CSV table of C-alpha atoms in Angstrom, one decimal:
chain,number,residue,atom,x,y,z
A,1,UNK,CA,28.5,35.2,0.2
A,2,UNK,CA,29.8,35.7,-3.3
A,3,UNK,CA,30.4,32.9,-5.7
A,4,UNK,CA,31.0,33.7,-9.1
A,5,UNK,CA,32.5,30.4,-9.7
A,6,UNK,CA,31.9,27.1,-9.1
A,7,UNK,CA,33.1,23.7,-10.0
A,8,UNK,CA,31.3,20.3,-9.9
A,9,UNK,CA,33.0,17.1,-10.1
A,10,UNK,CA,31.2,14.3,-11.6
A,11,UNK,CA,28.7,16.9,-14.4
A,12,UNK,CA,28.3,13.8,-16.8
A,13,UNK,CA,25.9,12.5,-14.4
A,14,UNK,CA,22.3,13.2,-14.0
A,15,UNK,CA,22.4,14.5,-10.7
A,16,UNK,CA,25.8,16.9,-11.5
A,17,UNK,CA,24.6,18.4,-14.8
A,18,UNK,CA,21.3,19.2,-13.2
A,19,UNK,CA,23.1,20.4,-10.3
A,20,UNK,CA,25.3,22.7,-12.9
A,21,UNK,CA,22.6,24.7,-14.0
A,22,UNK,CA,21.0,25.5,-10.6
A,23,UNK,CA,24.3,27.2,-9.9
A,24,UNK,CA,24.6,28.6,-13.6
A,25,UNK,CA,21.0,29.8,-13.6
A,26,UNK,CA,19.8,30.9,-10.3
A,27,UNK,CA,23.3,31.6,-8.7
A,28,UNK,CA,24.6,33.7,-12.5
A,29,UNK,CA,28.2,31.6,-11.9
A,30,UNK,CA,30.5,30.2,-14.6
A,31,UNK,CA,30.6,26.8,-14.3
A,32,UNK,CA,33.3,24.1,-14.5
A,33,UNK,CA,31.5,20.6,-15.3
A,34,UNK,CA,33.9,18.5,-14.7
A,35,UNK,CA,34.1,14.5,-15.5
A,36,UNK,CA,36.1,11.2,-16.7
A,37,UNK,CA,34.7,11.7,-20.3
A,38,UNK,CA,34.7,15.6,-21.8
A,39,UNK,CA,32.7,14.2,-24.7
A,40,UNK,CA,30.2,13.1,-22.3
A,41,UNK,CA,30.2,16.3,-20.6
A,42,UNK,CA,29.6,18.1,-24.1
A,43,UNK,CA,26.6,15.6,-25.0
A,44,UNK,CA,24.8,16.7,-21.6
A,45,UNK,CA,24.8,20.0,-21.5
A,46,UNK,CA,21.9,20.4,-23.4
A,47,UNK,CA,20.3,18.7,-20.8
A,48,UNK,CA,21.4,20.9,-18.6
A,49,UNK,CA,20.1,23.9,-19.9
A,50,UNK,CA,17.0,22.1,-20.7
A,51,UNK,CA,16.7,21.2,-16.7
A,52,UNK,CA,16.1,25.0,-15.8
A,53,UNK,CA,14.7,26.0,-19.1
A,54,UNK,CA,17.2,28.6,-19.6
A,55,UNK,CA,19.3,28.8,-23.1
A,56,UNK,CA,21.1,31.4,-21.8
A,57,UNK,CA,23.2,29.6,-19.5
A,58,UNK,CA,24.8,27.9,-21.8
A,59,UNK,CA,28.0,30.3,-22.1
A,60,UNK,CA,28.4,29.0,-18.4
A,61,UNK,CA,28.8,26.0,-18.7
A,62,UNK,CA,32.2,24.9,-19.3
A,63,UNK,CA,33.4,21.3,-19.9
A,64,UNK,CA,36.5,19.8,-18.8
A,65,UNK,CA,38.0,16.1,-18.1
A,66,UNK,CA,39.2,15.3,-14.9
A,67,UNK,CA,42.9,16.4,-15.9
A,68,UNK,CA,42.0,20.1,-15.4
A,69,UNK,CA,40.7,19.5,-11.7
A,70,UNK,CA,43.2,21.3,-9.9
A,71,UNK,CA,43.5,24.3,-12.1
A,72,UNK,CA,39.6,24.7,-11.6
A,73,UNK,CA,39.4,24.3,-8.5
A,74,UNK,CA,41.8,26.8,-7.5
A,75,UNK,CA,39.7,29.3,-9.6
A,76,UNK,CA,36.6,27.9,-7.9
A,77,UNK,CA,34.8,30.0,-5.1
A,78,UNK,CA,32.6,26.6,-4.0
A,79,UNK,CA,33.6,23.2,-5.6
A,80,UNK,CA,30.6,20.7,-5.7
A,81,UNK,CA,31.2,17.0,-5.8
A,82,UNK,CA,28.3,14.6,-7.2
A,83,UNK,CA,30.2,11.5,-8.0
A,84,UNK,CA,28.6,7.9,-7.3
A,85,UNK,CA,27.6,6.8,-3.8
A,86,UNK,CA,31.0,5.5,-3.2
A,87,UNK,CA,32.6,6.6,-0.1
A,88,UNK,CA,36.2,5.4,-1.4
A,89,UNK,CA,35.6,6.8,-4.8
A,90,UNK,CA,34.2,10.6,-2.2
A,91,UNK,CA,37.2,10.5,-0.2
A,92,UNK,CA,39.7,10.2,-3.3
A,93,UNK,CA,38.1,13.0,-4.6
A,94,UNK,CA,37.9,15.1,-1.4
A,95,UNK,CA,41.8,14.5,-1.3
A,96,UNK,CA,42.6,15.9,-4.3
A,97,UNK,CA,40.0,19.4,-3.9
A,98,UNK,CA,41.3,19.5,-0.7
A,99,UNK,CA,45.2,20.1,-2.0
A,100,UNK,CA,44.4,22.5,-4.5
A,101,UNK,CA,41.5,24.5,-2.9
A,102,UNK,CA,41.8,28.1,-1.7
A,103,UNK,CA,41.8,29.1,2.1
A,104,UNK,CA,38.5,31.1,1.3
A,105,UNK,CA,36.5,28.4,-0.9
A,106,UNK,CA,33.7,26.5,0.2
A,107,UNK,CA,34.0,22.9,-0.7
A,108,UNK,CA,30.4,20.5,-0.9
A,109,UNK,CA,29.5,17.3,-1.6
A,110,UNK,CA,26.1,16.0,-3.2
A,111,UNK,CA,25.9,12.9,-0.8
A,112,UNK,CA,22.4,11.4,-0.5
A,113,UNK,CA,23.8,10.1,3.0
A,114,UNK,CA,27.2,8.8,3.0
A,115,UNK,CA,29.2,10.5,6.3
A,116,UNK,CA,30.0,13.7,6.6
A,117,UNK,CA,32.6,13.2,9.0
A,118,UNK,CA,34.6,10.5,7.1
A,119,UNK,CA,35.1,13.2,4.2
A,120,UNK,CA,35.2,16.1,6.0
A,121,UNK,CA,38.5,14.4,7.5
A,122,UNK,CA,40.0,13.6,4.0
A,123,UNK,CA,40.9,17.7,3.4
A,124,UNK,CA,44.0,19.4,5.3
A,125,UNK,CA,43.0,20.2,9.1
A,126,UNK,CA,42.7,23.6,8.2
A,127,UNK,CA,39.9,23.2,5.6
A,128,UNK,CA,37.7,21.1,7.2
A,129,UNK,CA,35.2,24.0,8.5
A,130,UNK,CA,34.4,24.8,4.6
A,131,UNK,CA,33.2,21.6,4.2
A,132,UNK,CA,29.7,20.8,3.9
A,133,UNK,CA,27.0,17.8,2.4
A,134,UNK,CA,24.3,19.8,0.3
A,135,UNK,CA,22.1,17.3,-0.8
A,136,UNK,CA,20.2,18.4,-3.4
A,137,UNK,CA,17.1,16.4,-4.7
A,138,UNK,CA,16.1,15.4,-8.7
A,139,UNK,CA,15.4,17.2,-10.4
A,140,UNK,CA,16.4,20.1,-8.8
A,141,UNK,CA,14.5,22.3,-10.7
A,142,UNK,CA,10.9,21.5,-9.9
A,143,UNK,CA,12.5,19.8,-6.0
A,144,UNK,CA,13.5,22.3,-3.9
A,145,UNK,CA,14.7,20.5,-1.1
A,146,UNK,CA,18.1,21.0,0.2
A,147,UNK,CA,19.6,19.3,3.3
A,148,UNK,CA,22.4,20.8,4.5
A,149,UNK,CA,24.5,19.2,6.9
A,150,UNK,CA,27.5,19.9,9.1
A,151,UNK,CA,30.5,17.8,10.1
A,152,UNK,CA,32.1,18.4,13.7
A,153,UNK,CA,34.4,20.0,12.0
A,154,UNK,CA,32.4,22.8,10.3
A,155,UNK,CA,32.8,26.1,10.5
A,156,UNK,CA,29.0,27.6,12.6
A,157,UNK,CA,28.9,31.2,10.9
A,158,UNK,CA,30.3,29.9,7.0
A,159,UNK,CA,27.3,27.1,7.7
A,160,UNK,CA,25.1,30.3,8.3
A,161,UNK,CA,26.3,32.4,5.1
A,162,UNK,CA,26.1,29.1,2.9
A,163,UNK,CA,22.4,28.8,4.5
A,164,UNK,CA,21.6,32.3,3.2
A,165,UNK,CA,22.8,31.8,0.0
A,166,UNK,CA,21.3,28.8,-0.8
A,167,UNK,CA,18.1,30.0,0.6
A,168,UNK,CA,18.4,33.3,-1.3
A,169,UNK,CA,20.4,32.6,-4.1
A,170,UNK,CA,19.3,29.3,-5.4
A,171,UNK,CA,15.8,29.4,-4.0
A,172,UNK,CA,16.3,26.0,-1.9
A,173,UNK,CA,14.2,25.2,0.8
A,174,UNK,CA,17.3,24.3,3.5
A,175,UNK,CA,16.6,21.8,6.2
A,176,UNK,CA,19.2,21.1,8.6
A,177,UNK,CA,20.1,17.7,9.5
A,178,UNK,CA,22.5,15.6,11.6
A,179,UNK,CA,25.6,13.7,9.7
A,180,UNK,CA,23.6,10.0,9.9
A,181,UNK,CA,22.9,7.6,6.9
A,182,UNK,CA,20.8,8.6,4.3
A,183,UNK,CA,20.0,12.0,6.4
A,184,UNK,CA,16.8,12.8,7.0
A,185,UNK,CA,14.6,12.1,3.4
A,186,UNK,CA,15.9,9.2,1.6
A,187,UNK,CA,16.1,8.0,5.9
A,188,UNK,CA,11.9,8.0,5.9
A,189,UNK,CA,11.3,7.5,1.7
A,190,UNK,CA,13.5,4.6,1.5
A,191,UNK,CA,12.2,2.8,4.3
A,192,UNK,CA,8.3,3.5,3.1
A,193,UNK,CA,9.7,2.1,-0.5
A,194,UNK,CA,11.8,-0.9,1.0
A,195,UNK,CA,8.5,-2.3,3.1
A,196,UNK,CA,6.7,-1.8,0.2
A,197,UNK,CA,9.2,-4.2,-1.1
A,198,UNK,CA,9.0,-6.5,1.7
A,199,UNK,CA,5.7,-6.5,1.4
A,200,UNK,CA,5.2,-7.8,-2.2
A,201,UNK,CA,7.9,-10.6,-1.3
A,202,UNK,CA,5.2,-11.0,1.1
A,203,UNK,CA,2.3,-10.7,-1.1
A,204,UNK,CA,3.9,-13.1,-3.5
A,205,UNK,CA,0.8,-14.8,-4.3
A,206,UNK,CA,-1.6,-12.0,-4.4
A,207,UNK,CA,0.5,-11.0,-7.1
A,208,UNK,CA,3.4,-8.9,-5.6
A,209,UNK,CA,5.0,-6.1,-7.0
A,210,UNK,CA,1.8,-4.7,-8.9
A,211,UNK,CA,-0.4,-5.7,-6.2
A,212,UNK,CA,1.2,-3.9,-3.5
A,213,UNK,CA,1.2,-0.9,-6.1
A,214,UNK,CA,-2.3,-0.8,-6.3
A,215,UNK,CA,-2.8,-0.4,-2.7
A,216,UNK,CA,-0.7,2.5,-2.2
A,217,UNK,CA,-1.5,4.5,-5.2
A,218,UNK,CA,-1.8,8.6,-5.8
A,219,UNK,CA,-5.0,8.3,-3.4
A,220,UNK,CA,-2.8,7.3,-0.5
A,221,UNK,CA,-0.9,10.7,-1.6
A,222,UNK,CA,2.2,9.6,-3.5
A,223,UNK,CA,3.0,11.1,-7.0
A,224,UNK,CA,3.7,7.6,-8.2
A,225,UNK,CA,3.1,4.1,-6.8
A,226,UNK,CA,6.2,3.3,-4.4
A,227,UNK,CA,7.5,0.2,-6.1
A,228,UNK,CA,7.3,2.7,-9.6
A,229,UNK,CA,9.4,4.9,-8.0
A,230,UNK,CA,11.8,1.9,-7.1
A,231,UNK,CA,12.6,1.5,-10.8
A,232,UNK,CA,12.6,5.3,-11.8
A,233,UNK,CA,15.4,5.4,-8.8
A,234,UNK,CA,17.1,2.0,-9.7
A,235,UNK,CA,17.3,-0.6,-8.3
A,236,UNK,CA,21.0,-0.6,-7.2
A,237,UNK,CA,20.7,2.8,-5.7
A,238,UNK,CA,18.0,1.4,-4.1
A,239,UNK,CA,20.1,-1.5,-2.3
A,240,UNK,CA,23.0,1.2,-1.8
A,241,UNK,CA,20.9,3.7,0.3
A,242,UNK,CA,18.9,1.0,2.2
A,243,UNK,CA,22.3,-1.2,2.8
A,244,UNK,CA,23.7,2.1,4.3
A,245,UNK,CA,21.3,2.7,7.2
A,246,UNK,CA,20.9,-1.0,7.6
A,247,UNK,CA,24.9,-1.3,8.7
A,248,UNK,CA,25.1,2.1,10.2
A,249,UNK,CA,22.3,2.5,12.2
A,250,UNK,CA,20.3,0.1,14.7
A,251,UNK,CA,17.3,0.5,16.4
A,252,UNK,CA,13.2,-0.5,16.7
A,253,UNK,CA,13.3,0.2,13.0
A,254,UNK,CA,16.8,-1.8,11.8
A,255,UNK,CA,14.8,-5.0,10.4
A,256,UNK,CA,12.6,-2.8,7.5
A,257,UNK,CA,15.7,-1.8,5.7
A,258,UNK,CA,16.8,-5.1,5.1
A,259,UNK,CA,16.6,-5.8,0.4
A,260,UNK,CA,14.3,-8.4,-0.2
A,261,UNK,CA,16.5,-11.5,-1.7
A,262,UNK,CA,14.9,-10.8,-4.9
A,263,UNK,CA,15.4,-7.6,-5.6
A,264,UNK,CA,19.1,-8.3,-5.7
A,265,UNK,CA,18.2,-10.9,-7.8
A,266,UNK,CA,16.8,-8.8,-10.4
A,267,UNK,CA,19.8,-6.5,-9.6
A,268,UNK,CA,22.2,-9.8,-10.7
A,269,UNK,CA,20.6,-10.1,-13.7
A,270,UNK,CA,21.3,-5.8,-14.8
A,271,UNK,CA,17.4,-5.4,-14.6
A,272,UNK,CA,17.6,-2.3,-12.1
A,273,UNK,CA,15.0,0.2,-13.6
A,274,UNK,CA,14.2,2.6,-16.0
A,275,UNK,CA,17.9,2.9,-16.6
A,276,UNK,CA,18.3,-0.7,-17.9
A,277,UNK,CA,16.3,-2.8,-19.9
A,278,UNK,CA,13.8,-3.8,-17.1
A,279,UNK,CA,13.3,-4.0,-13.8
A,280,UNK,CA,10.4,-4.3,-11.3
A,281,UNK,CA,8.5,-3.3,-14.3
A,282,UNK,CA,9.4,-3.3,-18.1
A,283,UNK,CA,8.1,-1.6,-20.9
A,284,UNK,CA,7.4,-3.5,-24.4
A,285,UNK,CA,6.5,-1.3,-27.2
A,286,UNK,CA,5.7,-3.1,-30.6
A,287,UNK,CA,6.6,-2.4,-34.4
A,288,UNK,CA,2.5,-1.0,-34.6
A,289,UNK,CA,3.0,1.3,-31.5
A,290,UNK,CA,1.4,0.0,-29.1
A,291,UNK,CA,2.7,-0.9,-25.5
A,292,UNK,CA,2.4,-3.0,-22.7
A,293,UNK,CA,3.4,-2.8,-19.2
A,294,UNK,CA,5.1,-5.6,-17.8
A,295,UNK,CA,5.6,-6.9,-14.2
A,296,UNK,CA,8.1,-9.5,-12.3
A,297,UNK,CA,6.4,-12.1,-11.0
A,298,UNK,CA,8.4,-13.0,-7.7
A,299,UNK,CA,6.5,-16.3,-7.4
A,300,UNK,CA,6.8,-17.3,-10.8
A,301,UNK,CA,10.6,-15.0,-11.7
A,302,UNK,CA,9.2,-14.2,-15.0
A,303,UNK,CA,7.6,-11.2,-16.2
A,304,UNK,CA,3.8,-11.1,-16.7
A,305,UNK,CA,1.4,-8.5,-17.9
A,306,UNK,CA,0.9,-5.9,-15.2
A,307,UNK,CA,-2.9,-6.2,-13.8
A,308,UNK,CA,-5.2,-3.0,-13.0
A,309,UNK,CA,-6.2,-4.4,-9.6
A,310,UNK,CA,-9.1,-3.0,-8.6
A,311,UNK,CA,-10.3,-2.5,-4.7
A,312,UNK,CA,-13.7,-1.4,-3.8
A,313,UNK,CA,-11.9,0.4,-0.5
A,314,UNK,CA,-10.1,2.2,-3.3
A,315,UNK,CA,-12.1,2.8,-5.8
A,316,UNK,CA,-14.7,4.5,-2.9
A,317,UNK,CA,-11.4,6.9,-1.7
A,318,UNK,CA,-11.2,7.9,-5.1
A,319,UNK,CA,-14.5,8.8,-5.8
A,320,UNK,CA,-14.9,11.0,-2.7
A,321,UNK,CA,-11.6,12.5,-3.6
A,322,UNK,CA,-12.9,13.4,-6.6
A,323,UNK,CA,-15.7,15.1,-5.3
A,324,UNK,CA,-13.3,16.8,-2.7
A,325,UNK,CA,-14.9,15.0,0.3
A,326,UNK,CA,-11.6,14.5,1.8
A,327,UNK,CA,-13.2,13.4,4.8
A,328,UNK,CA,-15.4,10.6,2.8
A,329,UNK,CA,-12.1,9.1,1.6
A,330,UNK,CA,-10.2,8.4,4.8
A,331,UNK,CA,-13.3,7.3,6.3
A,332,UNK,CA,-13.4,4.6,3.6
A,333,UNK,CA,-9.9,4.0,4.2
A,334,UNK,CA,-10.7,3.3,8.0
A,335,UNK,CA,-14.1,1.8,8.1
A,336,UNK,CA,-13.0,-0.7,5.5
A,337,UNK,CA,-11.9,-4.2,7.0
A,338,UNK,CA,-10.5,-6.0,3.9
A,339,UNK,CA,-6.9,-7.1,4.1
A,340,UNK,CA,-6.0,-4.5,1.3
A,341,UNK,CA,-7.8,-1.6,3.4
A,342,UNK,CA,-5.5,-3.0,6.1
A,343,UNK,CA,-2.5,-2.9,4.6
A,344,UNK,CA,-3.0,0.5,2.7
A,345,UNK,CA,-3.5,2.1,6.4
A,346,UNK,CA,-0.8,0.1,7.8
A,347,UNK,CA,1.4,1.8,5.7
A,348,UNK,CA,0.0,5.1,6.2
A,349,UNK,CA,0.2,5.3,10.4
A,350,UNK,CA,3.7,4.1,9.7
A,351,UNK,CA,4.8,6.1,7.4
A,352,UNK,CA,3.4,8.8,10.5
A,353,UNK,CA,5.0,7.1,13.0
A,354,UNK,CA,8.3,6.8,11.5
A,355,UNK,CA,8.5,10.2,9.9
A,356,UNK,CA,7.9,11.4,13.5
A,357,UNK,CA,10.3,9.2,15.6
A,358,UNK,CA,13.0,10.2,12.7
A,359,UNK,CA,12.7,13.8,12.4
A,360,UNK,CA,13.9,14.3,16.0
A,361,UNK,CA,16.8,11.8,16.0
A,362,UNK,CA,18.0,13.1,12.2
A,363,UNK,CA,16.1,16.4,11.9
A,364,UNK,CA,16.8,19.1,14.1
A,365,UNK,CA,12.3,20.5,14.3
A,366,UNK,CA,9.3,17.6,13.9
A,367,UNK,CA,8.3,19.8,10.8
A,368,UNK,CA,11.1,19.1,8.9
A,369,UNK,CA,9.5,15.7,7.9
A,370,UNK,CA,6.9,17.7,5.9
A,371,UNK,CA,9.4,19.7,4.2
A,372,UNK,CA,11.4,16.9,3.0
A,373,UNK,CA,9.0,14.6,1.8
A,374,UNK,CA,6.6,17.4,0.7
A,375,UNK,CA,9.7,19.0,-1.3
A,376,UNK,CA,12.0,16.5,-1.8
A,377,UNK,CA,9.8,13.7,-2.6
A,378,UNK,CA,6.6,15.2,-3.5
A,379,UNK,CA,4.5,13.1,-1.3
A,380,UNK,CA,1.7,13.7,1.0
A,381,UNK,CA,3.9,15.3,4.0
A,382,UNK,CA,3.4,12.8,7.2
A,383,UNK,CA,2.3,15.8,9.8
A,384,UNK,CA,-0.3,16.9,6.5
A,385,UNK,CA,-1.3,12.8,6.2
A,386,UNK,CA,-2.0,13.1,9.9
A,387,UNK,CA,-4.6,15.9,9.9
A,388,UNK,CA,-6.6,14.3,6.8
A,389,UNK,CA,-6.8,10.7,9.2
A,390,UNK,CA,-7.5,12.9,12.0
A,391,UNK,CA,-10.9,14.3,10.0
A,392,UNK,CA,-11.9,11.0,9.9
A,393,UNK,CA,-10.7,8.7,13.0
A,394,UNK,CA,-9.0,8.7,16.7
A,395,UNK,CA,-5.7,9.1,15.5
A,396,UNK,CA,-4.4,8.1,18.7
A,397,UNK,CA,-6.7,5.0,19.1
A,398,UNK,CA,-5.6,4.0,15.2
A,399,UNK,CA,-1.8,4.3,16.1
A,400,UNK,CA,-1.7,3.0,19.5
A,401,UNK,CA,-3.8,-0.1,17.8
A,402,UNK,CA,-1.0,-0.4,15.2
A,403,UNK,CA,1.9,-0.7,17.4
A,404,UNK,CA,0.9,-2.0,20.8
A,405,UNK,CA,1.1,0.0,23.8
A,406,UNK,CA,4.4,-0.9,24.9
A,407,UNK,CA,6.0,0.4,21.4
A,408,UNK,CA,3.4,3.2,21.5
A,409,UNK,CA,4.9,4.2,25.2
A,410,UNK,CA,8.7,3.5,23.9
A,411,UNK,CA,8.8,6.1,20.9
A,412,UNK,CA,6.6,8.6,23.1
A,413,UNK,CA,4.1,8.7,20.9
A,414,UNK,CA,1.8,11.2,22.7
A,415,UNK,CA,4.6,13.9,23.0
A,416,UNK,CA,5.2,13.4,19.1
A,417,UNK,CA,1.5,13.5,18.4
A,418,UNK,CA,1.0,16.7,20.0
A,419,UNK,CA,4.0,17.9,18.5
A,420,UNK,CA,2.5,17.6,14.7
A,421,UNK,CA,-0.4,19.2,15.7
A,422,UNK,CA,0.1,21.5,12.5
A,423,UNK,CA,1.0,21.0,9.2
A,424,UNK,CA,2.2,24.4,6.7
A,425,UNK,CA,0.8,21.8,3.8
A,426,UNK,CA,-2.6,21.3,2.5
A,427,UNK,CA,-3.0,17.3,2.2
A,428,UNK,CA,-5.6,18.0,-0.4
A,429,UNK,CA,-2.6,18.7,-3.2
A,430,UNK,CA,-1.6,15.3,-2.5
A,431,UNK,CA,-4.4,12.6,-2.6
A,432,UNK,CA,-5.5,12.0,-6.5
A,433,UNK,CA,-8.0,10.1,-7.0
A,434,UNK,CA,-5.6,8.6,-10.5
A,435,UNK,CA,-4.4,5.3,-9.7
């Protein structure tokens, strides 16, 4: 597959400039970024170059409003769309690639997990086999996850050469998924972040949002905290994805993707996240440069000084992980009774369970849970989690405990369990003993 050039649709935008420069970089194209504002365009395209570390690209990069669509795009060997998460806003774009596009182009959107199928039938009947999602993950740079997904319209042996060449060319790490919400990462990432939600709602009066945090720190094998990695998503794109599976799907699972009221609340008020001015957390830096981290208090709805909680079940997993008794920690982690312990492996033998179960109804191999939250999230991958807990504990016991044997019979859990016997990732890389 030869592309030489490319045009994405929506460039002003984090996720599009980033996405520019993959193609510009590792893919040599000239590049048409594309958006509402050119001035925009022109004030990230240092950014872009800076995303891949690579001045050279920037003779590439070419910026353009959204009047010069058509004339690009029929230039364009692939045309990449990375607008918003709005399916009306996707399909008004697909409609216009899709009457100027050439018969041998390859047309993609960025979609995080709207359908497929819905855009796919927004081009002419004859180009809906060159359409694709490629769902790239941010930044793309240092996250080389790729999910590539089909529609029922798409073309087997163009899927195949667009494989290769992502695989080859831009040095993505491809999994295959099904056309259903969120696809197969942001399906089993979201719904880890959106219980950790629930559960500071719950946790109100243990002190929420921070609390929660605590428990499921970089021991537990997360980069950041979950409810940290709320706010450095945003909140609103936080509802978006979670409000999408909750309406299109249904199943044992439906009830944990439901927002907490009061993270809509905060989303009212324009305090979504690192974007805004505040969100779950804020930052207050002071005329003698100091800082402080803030936090919302659910009970209260203010914002109070964020607390170091500290746990002796977590403070023991981190000192054996720091002496890289690996074994030590989950031991800890098990062996402790105290409702934080609890909760903390809660999480975990859920976040198993549900990687699992989701991998073969959205995934197409159990493993591709480990590459996507491994490379697209940089999180301890659930098959990797699984070996580390089974150093220490009955697995089987643990998770049969956690969900009750009629649920434990339901999902099939011995099939899947047997299944994930292996993991390609070393959960070592993962568990810090940071906060």
């Amino acid at each position: 597959m030869k592309i030489k050039t490319v045009t994405v649709i929506g460039a002003a935008g984090t996720m599009g400039r980033n996405v520019a420069a993959i193609f510009a970089s590792f893919g040599d194209a000239k590049v048409f970024m594309v958006g509402r504002d050119v001035q925009k365009i022109r004030a990230v395209i240092p950014k872009s170059i800076a995303s891949v570390r690579a001045d050279s690209i920037e003779k590439k990069l070419i910026p353009a409003d959204m009047a010069y669509l058509e004339a690009f795009v029929k230039e364009s060997d692939l045309i990449f769309e990375s607008v918003s998460e709005n399916l009306d806003l996707k399909r008004d774009i697909a409609r216009r690639v899709g009457a100027s596009m050439r018969s041998d182009a390859i047309s993609c959107t960025g979609s995080s997990g709207l359908s497929i199928n819905a855009l796919a039938s927004c081009y002419p009947e004859e180009l809906r086999p060159r359409f694709f999602g490629v769902h790239m993950f941010n930044p793309p740079y240092r996250m080389p996850l790729c999910e590539l997904c089909s529609s029922d319209y798409s073309d087997s042996v163009l899927k195949e050469e667009l494989r290769q060449y992502l695989s080859s060319v831009l040095y993505r790490k491809v999994v295959e998924v099904r056309d259903s919400p969120a696809f197969l990462a942001n399906r089993i990432g979201f719904q880890f972040i959106n219980n950790s939600l629930r559960f500071a709602a719950k946790y109100s009066d243990n002190g929420g949002i921070d609390y929660i945090d605590s428990i499921l720190g970089s021991f537990t094998g997360r980069a950041m905290p979950p409810l940290v990695t709320a706010d450095f998503v945003g909140l609103d794109t936080h509802r978006a994805i979670v409000d999408n599976i909750y309406q299109n799907t249904d199943g044992l699972f439906h009830d944990s993707f439901v927002l907490p009221e009061f993270v809509s609340r905060l989303i009212r008020r324009g305090c979504v996240g690192k974007k805004s001015s505040a969100g779950l957390y804020k930052t207050v830096r002071y005329d003698d440069g100091r800082k402080k981290i803030f936090v919302y208090d659910i009970a209260s709805d203010e914002y109070r000084e964020s607390i170091r909680y500290v746990f002796p079940f977590a403070e023991a997993m981190k000192d054996a992980i720091r002496m890289g008794d690996y074994r030590a920690a989950m031991k800890h982690l098990v062996k402790n009774h105290s409702s934080e312990a609890e909760i903390c492996l809660g999480f975990l033998l859920d976040y198993i369970v549900y990687s699992l179960y989701t991998a073969q109804t959205v995934g197409f191999r159990i493993a591709d849970a480990d590459d996507v939250m491994a490379l697209g999230f940089n999180w301890c991958p659930p098959i990797a989690l699984l070996s580390a807990l089974k150093d220490a504990a009955n697995i089987d016991v643990l998770i049969c405990r956690r969900l009750g044997e009629e649920l434990y019979r339901k999902l099939n859990m011995d099939s899947l369990l047997q299944s994930a016997n292996q993991s390609e990732y070393d959960y070592r890389k993962y568990l810090k003993s940071g906060r």
